[in-house]
Structure formats: structure tokens, C-alpha cells
CSV table of C-alpha atoms in Angstrom, one decimal:
chain,number,residue,atom,x,y,z
A,692,MET,CA,35.5,88.8,16.3
A,693,LEU,CA,34.4,90.0,19.7
A,694,GLU,CA,37.7,91.7,20.3
A,695,GLY,CA,37.8,93.2,16.9
A,696,VAL,CA,34.2,94.5,17.0
A,697,GLU,CA,34.8,95.9,20.5
A,698,ARG,CA,37.8,97.9,19.3
A,699,VAL,CA,35.7,99.5,16.5
A,700,LEU,CA,32.8,100.3,18.8
A,701,MET,CA,35.1,101.8,21.5
A,702,ASN,CA,36.8,103.9,18.8
A,703,ARG,CA,33.7,105.0,16.9
A,704,LYS,CA,31.3,105.2,19.9
A,705,PRO,CA,28.0,104.6,18.1
A,706,ARG,CA,24.7,104.9,20.0
A,707,LEU,CA,23.1,102.1,18.1
A,708,VAL,CA,24.5,99.0,16.3
A,709,LEU,CA,22.5,97.1,13.6
A,710,VAL,CA,23.3,93.4,12.9
A,711,GLY,CA,21.7,91.6,10.0
A,712,GLY,CA,21.0,87.9,9.9
A,713,ASP,CA,22.4,85.0,12.0
A,714,ALA,CA,26.0,84.4,11.2
A,715,ASN,CA,28.7,84.3,13.8
A,716,THR,CA,29.8,87.8,12.9
A,717,ASN,CA,26.3,89.1,13.7
A,718,LEU,CA,26.3,87.4,17.1
A,719,ALA,CA,29.7,88.9,17.9
A,720,GLY,CA,28.5,92.3,16.9
A,721,ALA,CA,25.4,92.1,19.0
A,722,LEU,CA,27.3,90.7,22.1
A,723,ALA,CA,30.0,93.4,21.9
A,724,ALA,CA,27.5,96.2,21.6
A,725,ARG,CA,25.4,94.8,24.5
A,726,LYS,CA,28.4,94.5,26.8
A,727,LEU,CA,29.3,98.1,26.0
A,728,ARG,CA,25.7,99.3,26.7
A,729,ILE,CA,25.1,100.3,23.1
A,730,LEU,CA,21.6,99.9,21.6
A,731,VAL,CA,21.3,96.8,19.4
A,732,GLY,CA,18.9,96.4,16.4
A,733,HIS,CA,18.4,93.0,14.8
A,734,VAL,CA,17.5,92.8,11.1
A,735,GLU,CA,15.7,89.6,10.2
A,736,ALA,CA,14.6,89.1,13.8
A,737,GLY,CA,12.3,86.2,14.7
A,738,GLU,CA,13.2,83.7,12.0
A,739,ARG,CA,13.2,80.1,13.3
A,740,SER,CA,14.0,76.7,11.8
A,741,PHE,CA,13.6,75.0,15.2
A,742,ASP,CA,16.6,72.8,14.3
A,743,TRP,CA,19.2,73.0,17.1
A,744,ARG,CA,21.8,71.3,14.9
A,745,MET,CA,22.1,74.6,13.0
A,746,PRO,CA,24.6,77.1,14.4
A,747,GLU,CA,22.5,79.8,12.8
A,748,GLU,CA,19.5,78.8,15.0
A,749,HIS,CA,21.5,79.3,18.2
A,750,ASN,CA,22.8,82.7,16.9
A,751,ARG,CA,19.5,84.2,15.9
A,752,ARG,CA,17.8,83.2,19.1
A,753,ILE,CA,20.6,84.7,21.2
A,754,ILE,CA,20.7,87.9,19.2
A,755,ASP,CA,16.9,88.3,19.4
A,756,HIS,CA,17.0,88.1,23.2
A,757,ILE,CA,19.7,90.7,23.6
A,758,SER,CA,18.4,93.2,21.1
A,759,ASP,CA,16.6,96.5,21.8
A,760,PHE,CA,14.9,96.7,18.4
A,761,LEU,CA,13.7,93.7,16.5
A,762,PHE,CA,13.0,94.2,12.8
A,763,ALA,CA,11.0,91.2,11.6
A,764,THR,CA,10.4,90.3,8.0
A,765,GLY,CA,6.7,89.4,8.5
A,766,GLU,CA,4.0,88.3,10.9
A,767,ASN,CA,5.5,84.8,11.3
A,768,GLY,CA,8.7,86.3,12.8
A,769,LYS,CA,6.7,88.7,15.0
A,770,ALA,CA,4.7,85.7,16.3
A,771,HIS,CA,7.9,83.8,17.2
A,772,LEU,CA,9.3,86.8,19.1
A,773,LEU,CA,6.1,87.4,21.0
A,774,LYS,CA,5.9,83.7,22.0
A,775,GLU,CA,9.4,83.9,23.3
A,776,ASN,CA,8.6,87.0,25.3
A,777,VAL,CA,11.7,89.0,24.0
A,778,GLN,CA,12.5,92.2,25.8
A,779,GLY,CA,13.0,94.5,22.8
A,780,ARG,CA,10.5,96.4,20.7
A,781,ILE,CA,9.2,94.5,17.6
A,782,PHE,CA,8.6,96.1,14.2
A,783,VAL,CA,7.5,94.3,11.0
A,784,THR,CA,9.5,96.0,8.3
A,785,GLY,CA,9.9,93.5,5.5
A,786,ASN,CA,13.3,92.1,4.5
A,787,THR,CA,16.2,94.2,3.3
A,788,ILE,CA,17.2,91.4,0.9
A,789,VAL,CA,14.3,92.5,-1.4
A,790,ASP,CA,15.8,96.0,-1.5
A,791,ALA,CA,19.3,94.7,-2.2
A,792,SER,CA,18.3,92.0,-4.7
A,793,LEU,CA,16.0,94.2,-6.9
A,794,GLN,CA,18.5,97.0,-6.9
A,795,HIS,CA,21.5,94.8,-7.7
A,796,PHE,CA,19.7,92.8,-10.3
A,797,GLU,CA,19.4,96.0,-12.4
A,798,ILE,CA,23.2,96.4,-12.1
A,799,ALA,CA,23.7,92.7,-12.8
A,800,ARG,CA,21.7,92.9,-16.0
A,801,ALA,CA,23.9,95.7,-17.3
A,802,LYS,CA,27.3,94.4,-16.1
A,803,SER,CA,27.3,90.7,-15.7
A,804,ASP,CA,28.2,88.4,-18.6
A,805,ALA,CA,28.0,85.2,-16.6
A,806,LEU,CA,25.5,83.5,-18.9
A,807,GLU,CA,27.7,84.1,-21.9
A,808,ARG,CA,30.8,82.9,-20.1
A,809,PHE,CA,29.1,79.6,-19.0
A,810,GLY,CA,27.4,79.2,-22.4
A,811,LEU,CA,23.9,79.4,-21.0
A,812,SER,CA,20.6,80.9,-22.1
A,813,PRO,CA,17.8,82.2,-19.9
A,814,GLY,CA,15.5,79.5,-18.6
A,815,SER,CA,17.5,76.6,-19.9
A,816,TYR,CA,19.6,75.6,-16.9
A,817,GLY,CA,19.5,75.1,-13.1
A,818,VAL,CA,21.8,76.5,-10.4
A,819,MET,CA,23.1,74.6,-7.3
A,820,THR,CA,24.8,75.8,-4.2
A,821,THR,CA,25.6,73.8,-1.1
A,822,HIS,CA,27.8,74.8,1.8
A,823,ARG,CA,26.1,74.0,5.1
A,824,GLU,CA,28.0,72.0,7.7
A,825,GLU,CA,25.3,69.3,8.0
A,826,ASN,CA,25.4,68.8,4.2
A,827,VAL,CA,29.0,69.1,3.1
A,828,ASP,CA,30.9,67.9,6.2
A,829,PHE,CA,29.4,64.4,6.1
A,830,GLU,CA,30.3,62.3,3.1
A,831,PRO,CA,26.9,60.5,2.8
A,832,SER,CA,25.0,63.9,2.8
A,833,LEU,CA,27.4,65.4,0.3
A,834,ARG,CA,27.2,62.4,-2.0
A,835,GLY,CA,23.4,62.3,-1.7
A,836,GLY,CA,22.9,66.0,-2.5
A,837,LEU,CA,25.2,65.9,-5.6
A,838,GLU,CA,23.9,62.6,-6.9
A,839,GLY,CA,20.2,63.7,-6.4
A,840,VAL,CA,20.8,66.9,-8.3
A,841,SER,CA,22.6,65.0,-11.1
A,842,LYS,CA,19.8,62.6,-11.4
A,843,ALA,CA,17.2,65.4,-11.5
A,844,ALA,CA,19.2,67.2,-14.2
A,845,GLN,CA,19.3,64.1,-16.3
A,846,GLU,CA,15.6,63.3,-16.0
A,847,LEU,CA,14.6,66.9,-16.6
A,848,LYS,CA,17.2,67.3,-19.4
A,849,LEU,CA,18.2,70.5,-17.6
A,850,PRO,CA,22.0,71.1,-17.1
A,851,VAL,CA,22.8,72.3,-13.6
A,852,VAL,CA,25.6,74.6,-12.7
A,853,LEU,CA,27.1,73.9,-9.3
A,854,LEU,CA,28.8,77.1,-8.0
A,855,ALA,CA,31.1,75.3,-5.5
A,856,HIS,CA,31.7,77.1,-2.2
A,857,PRO,CA,35.3,76.9,-0.9
A,858,ARG,CA,34.1,74.7,2.0
A,859,THR,CA,32.4,72.3,-0.5
A,860,GLN,CA,35.5,72.1,-2.6
A,861,LYS,CA,37.7,71.4,0.4
A,862,ARG,CA,35.4,68.5,1.5
A,863,LEU,CA,35.3,67.0,-2.0
A,864,ARG,CA,39.1,66.9,-1.8
A,865,GLU,CA,39.2,65.5,1.7
A,866,PHE,CA,36.6,62.8,0.9
A,867,ASP,CA,38.4,62.0,-2.4
A,868,LEU,CA,35.3,62.8,-4.4
A,869,GLU,CA,36.6,65.4,-6.9
A,870,ALA,CA,36.8,63.0,-9.8
A,871,TRP,CA,33.5,61.4,-8.9
A,872,ALA,CA,31.7,64.7,-8.7
A,873,GLN,CA,33.2,65.9,-12.0
A,874,ALA,CA,32.0,62.8,-13.7
A,875,LEU,CA,28.4,63.2,-12.6
A,876,SER,CA,26.1,63.6,-15.6
A,877,GLY,CA,24.2,66.9,-16.0
A,878,LEU,CA,26.3,68.7,-13.4
A,879,GLN,CA,28.8,71.4,-14.3
A,880,ILE,CA,31.1,72.3,-11.5
A,881,HIS,CA,32.5,75.9,-11.3
A,882,ASP,CA,34.1,78.0,-8.7
A,883,ALA,CA,31.8,80.3,-6.8
A,884,VAL,CA,31.2,83.7,-8.5
A,885,GLY,CA,30.7,87.3,-7.4
A,886,TYR,CA,27.3,88.6,-6.3
A,887,LEU,CA,26.3,90.3,-9.6
A,888,ASP,CA,27.2,87.2,-11.6
A,889,PHE,CA,25.4,85.0,-9.1
A,890,LEU,CA,22.3,87.1,-9.1
A,891,ASN,CA,22.2,87.1,-12.9
A,892,LEU,CA,22.5,83.3,-13.0
A,893,VAL,CA,19.8,82.8,-10.3
A,894,ALA,CA,17.3,85.2,-11.8
A,895,ASN,CA,17.6,83.6,-15.2
A,896,ALA,CA,17.5,80.0,-14.1
A,897,ALA,CA,14.7,77.5,-14.5
A,898,LEU,CA,15.3,75.9,-11.1
A,899,ILE,CA,17.5,76.4,-8.0
A,900,PHE,CA,18.9,73.7,-5.7
A,901,THR,CA,20.3,75.1,-2.5
A,902,ASP,CA,20.8,74.7,1.3
A,903,SER,CA,21.2,78.5,1.7
A,904,GLY,CA,18.6,80.6,3.4
A,905,GLY,CA,19.6,83.6,1.4
A,906,VAL,CA,19.4,81.8,-1.9
A,907,GLN,CA,15.9,80.5,-1.0
A,908,LYS,CA,14.8,84.1,-0.6
A,909,GLU,CA,16.5,85.4,-3.8
A,910,ALA,CA,14.9,82.6,-5.8
A,911,CYS,CA,11.5,83.4,-4.4
A,912,ILE,CA,12.0,87.2,-5.1
A,913,HIS,CA,12.9,86.5,-8.7
A,914,HIS,CA,10.1,83.9,-9.2
A,915,VAL,CA,12.5,81.0,-9.7
A,916,PRO,CA,11.3,77.7,-8.1
A,917,ALA,CA,13.7,76.2,-5.5
A,918,VAL,CA,14.4,72.8,-4.1
A,919,THR,CA,16.0,73.1,-0.6
A,920,LEU,CA,18.5,70.5,0.3
A,921,ARG,CA,17.5,70.6,4.0
A,922,GLU,CA,14.9,69.0,6.2
A,923,ASN,CA,13.6,72.3,7.4
A,924,THR,CA,13.8,76.1,6.6
A,925,GLU,CA,13.4,79.2,8.6
A,926,TRP,CA,11.8,80.8,5.5
A,927,VAL,CA,8.5,78.9,5.8
A,928,GLU,CA,6.7,81.5,3.7
A,929,THR,CA,8.5,80.2,0.6
A,930,LEU,CA,6.9,76.8,1.3
A,931,GLU,CA,3.5,78.2,1.9
A,932,HIS,CA,3.5,80.1,-1.4
A,933,GLY,CA,4.7,77.1,-3.4
A,934,ALA,CA,8.0,78.8,-4.3
A,935,ASN,CA,10.1,76.2,-2.5
A,936,ARG,CA,10.0,72.6,-1.4
A,937,LEU,CA,12.2,70.6,1.0
A,938,ALA,CA,14.1,67.5,-0.1
A,939,GLY,CA,17.0,66.9,2.2
A,940,THR,CA,19.8,65.1,0.6
A,941,ASP,CA,17.9,62.0,-0.4
A,942,VAL,CA,18.4,61.2,-4.1
A,943,GLU,CA,14.8,60.3,-4.9
A,944,ARG,CA,13.2,63.1,-2.9
A,945,ILE,CA,15.4,65.6,-4.7
A,946,VAL,CA,14.3,64.2,-8.1
A,947,GLU,CA,10.6,64.3,-7.2
A,948,ALA,CA,10.8,67.8,-5.7
A,949,ALA,CA,12.6,69.0,-8.8
A,950,LYS,CA,9.9,67.6,-11.1
A,951,GLU,CA,7.2,69.2,-9.0
A,952,ALA,CA,9.0,72.5,-8.9
A,953,CYS,CA,9.4,72.7,-12.6
A,954,GLY,CA,5.6,72.4,-13.0
A,955,VAL,CA,4.7,75.2,-10.6
A,956,ALA,CA,3.3,78.5,-11.8
A,957,ARG,CA,5.8,81.2,-11.1
A,958,THR,CA,3.2,83.7,-10.0
A,959,TRP,CA,3.5,83.6,-6.2
A,960,PRO,CA,3.5,86.8,-4.2
A,961,VAL,CA,6.9,87.8,-2.6
A,962,PRO,CA,6.4,87.4,1.1
A,963,PHE,CA,9.4,89.5,2.2
A,964,GLY,CA,8.0,93.0,1.6
A,965,ASN,CA,7.9,95.5,-1.3
A,966,GLY,CA,11.5,96.7,-1.3
A,967,ASN,CA,11.3,99.5,1.3
A,968,ALA,CA,12.5,97.6,4.3
A,969,ALA,CA,15.7,99.6,4.7
A,970,LYS,CA,13.9,102.9,4.7
A,971,ARG,CA,11.5,101.7,7.4
A,972,ILE,CA,14.4,100.5,9.5
A,973,VAL,CA,16.3,103.8,9.2
A,974,LYS,CA,13.2,105.8,10.2
A,975,ILE,CA,12.7,103.7,13.3
A,976,CYS,CA,16.4,104.0,14.2
A,977,VAL,CA,16.3,107.8,13.8
A,978,ARG,CA,13.2,107.9,16.1
A,979,ALA,CA,15.0,105.7,18.6
A,980,LEU,CA,18.1,107.9,18.7
A,981,ALA,CA,15.7,110.9,19.3
A,982,GLY,CA,14.5,109.1,22.4
A,983,GLU,CA,11.0,108.4,21.1
A,984,TYR,CA,11.1,104.8,22.4
A,985,GLY,CA,12.4,105.7,25.9
């Protein structure tokens, strides 16, 4: 990735590179730009789970400390960056996922037939995703997560659609759990779907089970309660507003969290901004390229 990004940057010669999030690709982009003395801007700067087992935690900390411009979702992110004494300039802009999710949901409503294909009606089902290394690469964690969601589905009488990530499917095969998983009551296993179908399914669900940071945010944006299959989250605002609760992969904790989530009022404020984050970031970048920030 470093070599590939470097080739693009040397060919295109940008003056500023934006990286969004905390995946390996974002780290490679930031490192390549830094080494070529190109300005770096980090979107979603300052998010922290404080869990060093997560590759994403390493990535986002490194990116933040080599970026010239840090675009934080909110005051929590800004506070983390100030505490770590980062070198770059910090801006609170909101999160571009709000822009993307609201815009694409309008498209999804017009174009996606996912509910019809899966035989679902709005508010009558749950959605599950799991893909993180600490969950799916260890058989006890994978078993616990699936069994917990299955038990919650049965007790709540709420069928749950598991959109199985390729990594998850691979581990189910390797652990010889495919038949076991298919037999779990209340759980319907399907291949992962495209973004418009996924957004349509999430926004119309009664409940979300996930270990994804992005899905936690999208559930919150569309006012669908979430149960996070992790012991921590970088998106603590979702916990503070009651949109989300942590359950790990313990069966009984998942069941209790699901019951609690189904009883919450879906009226929380969206803590990621009002949908204009991208415009704010672009304006700052234009000013930066004009030399306004030195």
C-alpha cells in the first residue's frame, strides 16, 4: 500500500492529502504523504478506544501525530488530541458519515429492494454484523457472539439477519461451525450486501448487533438502538446518549443489552454533527492551500 500510494502521489503531485478513518489504507496514505512532504489532513481525528489490542487504535494514533490538520467529530476527539499534544491544527467539524449516510439513504429508499428480497417489513427484524479480528478469529468469541444474538432473537421474538462478512464466513468454515451457525434459531445468515441495501436494512431495523464502529454510528444517525459486541468503543457519544450499549461476546450480556435496547426511546440527538462536515473540511483545506495557516 505504501508503494502504491507513493506512486500515485509522485505522479499527481497533490499539495494536501486527506485520509479518513483508521484502516491500514489510511495509515499508508498518511505515511506516504508525510515522507513526500505533502500536507496531511485526518478526518475522524482524535477518536480513541484505549484498547491496544485493536489495530485501528494503533493506526489512528499514528495518523493523528503525523497530520497537519486534524478534523475531529466533536469535543471528545478534540480533548484527546489536546491531551496528547499533537503537532497539527485541530478543527471540530462533525463527521462526514452523517453527510454520506443521510444522502445515500434517500437513494437507498428509491433504489433498494433489500427488505422485499429478504421478506422483511420495517421495524420487525434485527441486523447483525461481525468482522473484527478479536471476535471472529477466536472460536469462543465467534460462538459467543452468534449464540448470544440467537438467544436474544428468540427471547425478543425478533428475527435477526446476519450479513456475513467474508472474513466471518472464512472463520466459520475453518472452525467447522457452518452447520452449527445455520441451525441457530432466530438467526438468518446471508452474504454481505452492497451499501445501499445495507443502509436500507439498518435504517428500517428494530435493533442492530455489531462490532463495527461505522455501523454503530449509522445506527445512531438513523435512530436505531445498537448492541455492540465489544468491551469498548471509540464512539463513546453513542453510549452517553443511550443509542448504544456494550455487551462483548458473552451470551447473557448480549441478551440483557438487547432487551434494554428495545425499550429505549429512539429520540436521542445525533452527536456527529448536522450533515455539513464535508463542506467545513473543504473550506479549511482551501484556506490551508492559500497559506492561511502558515
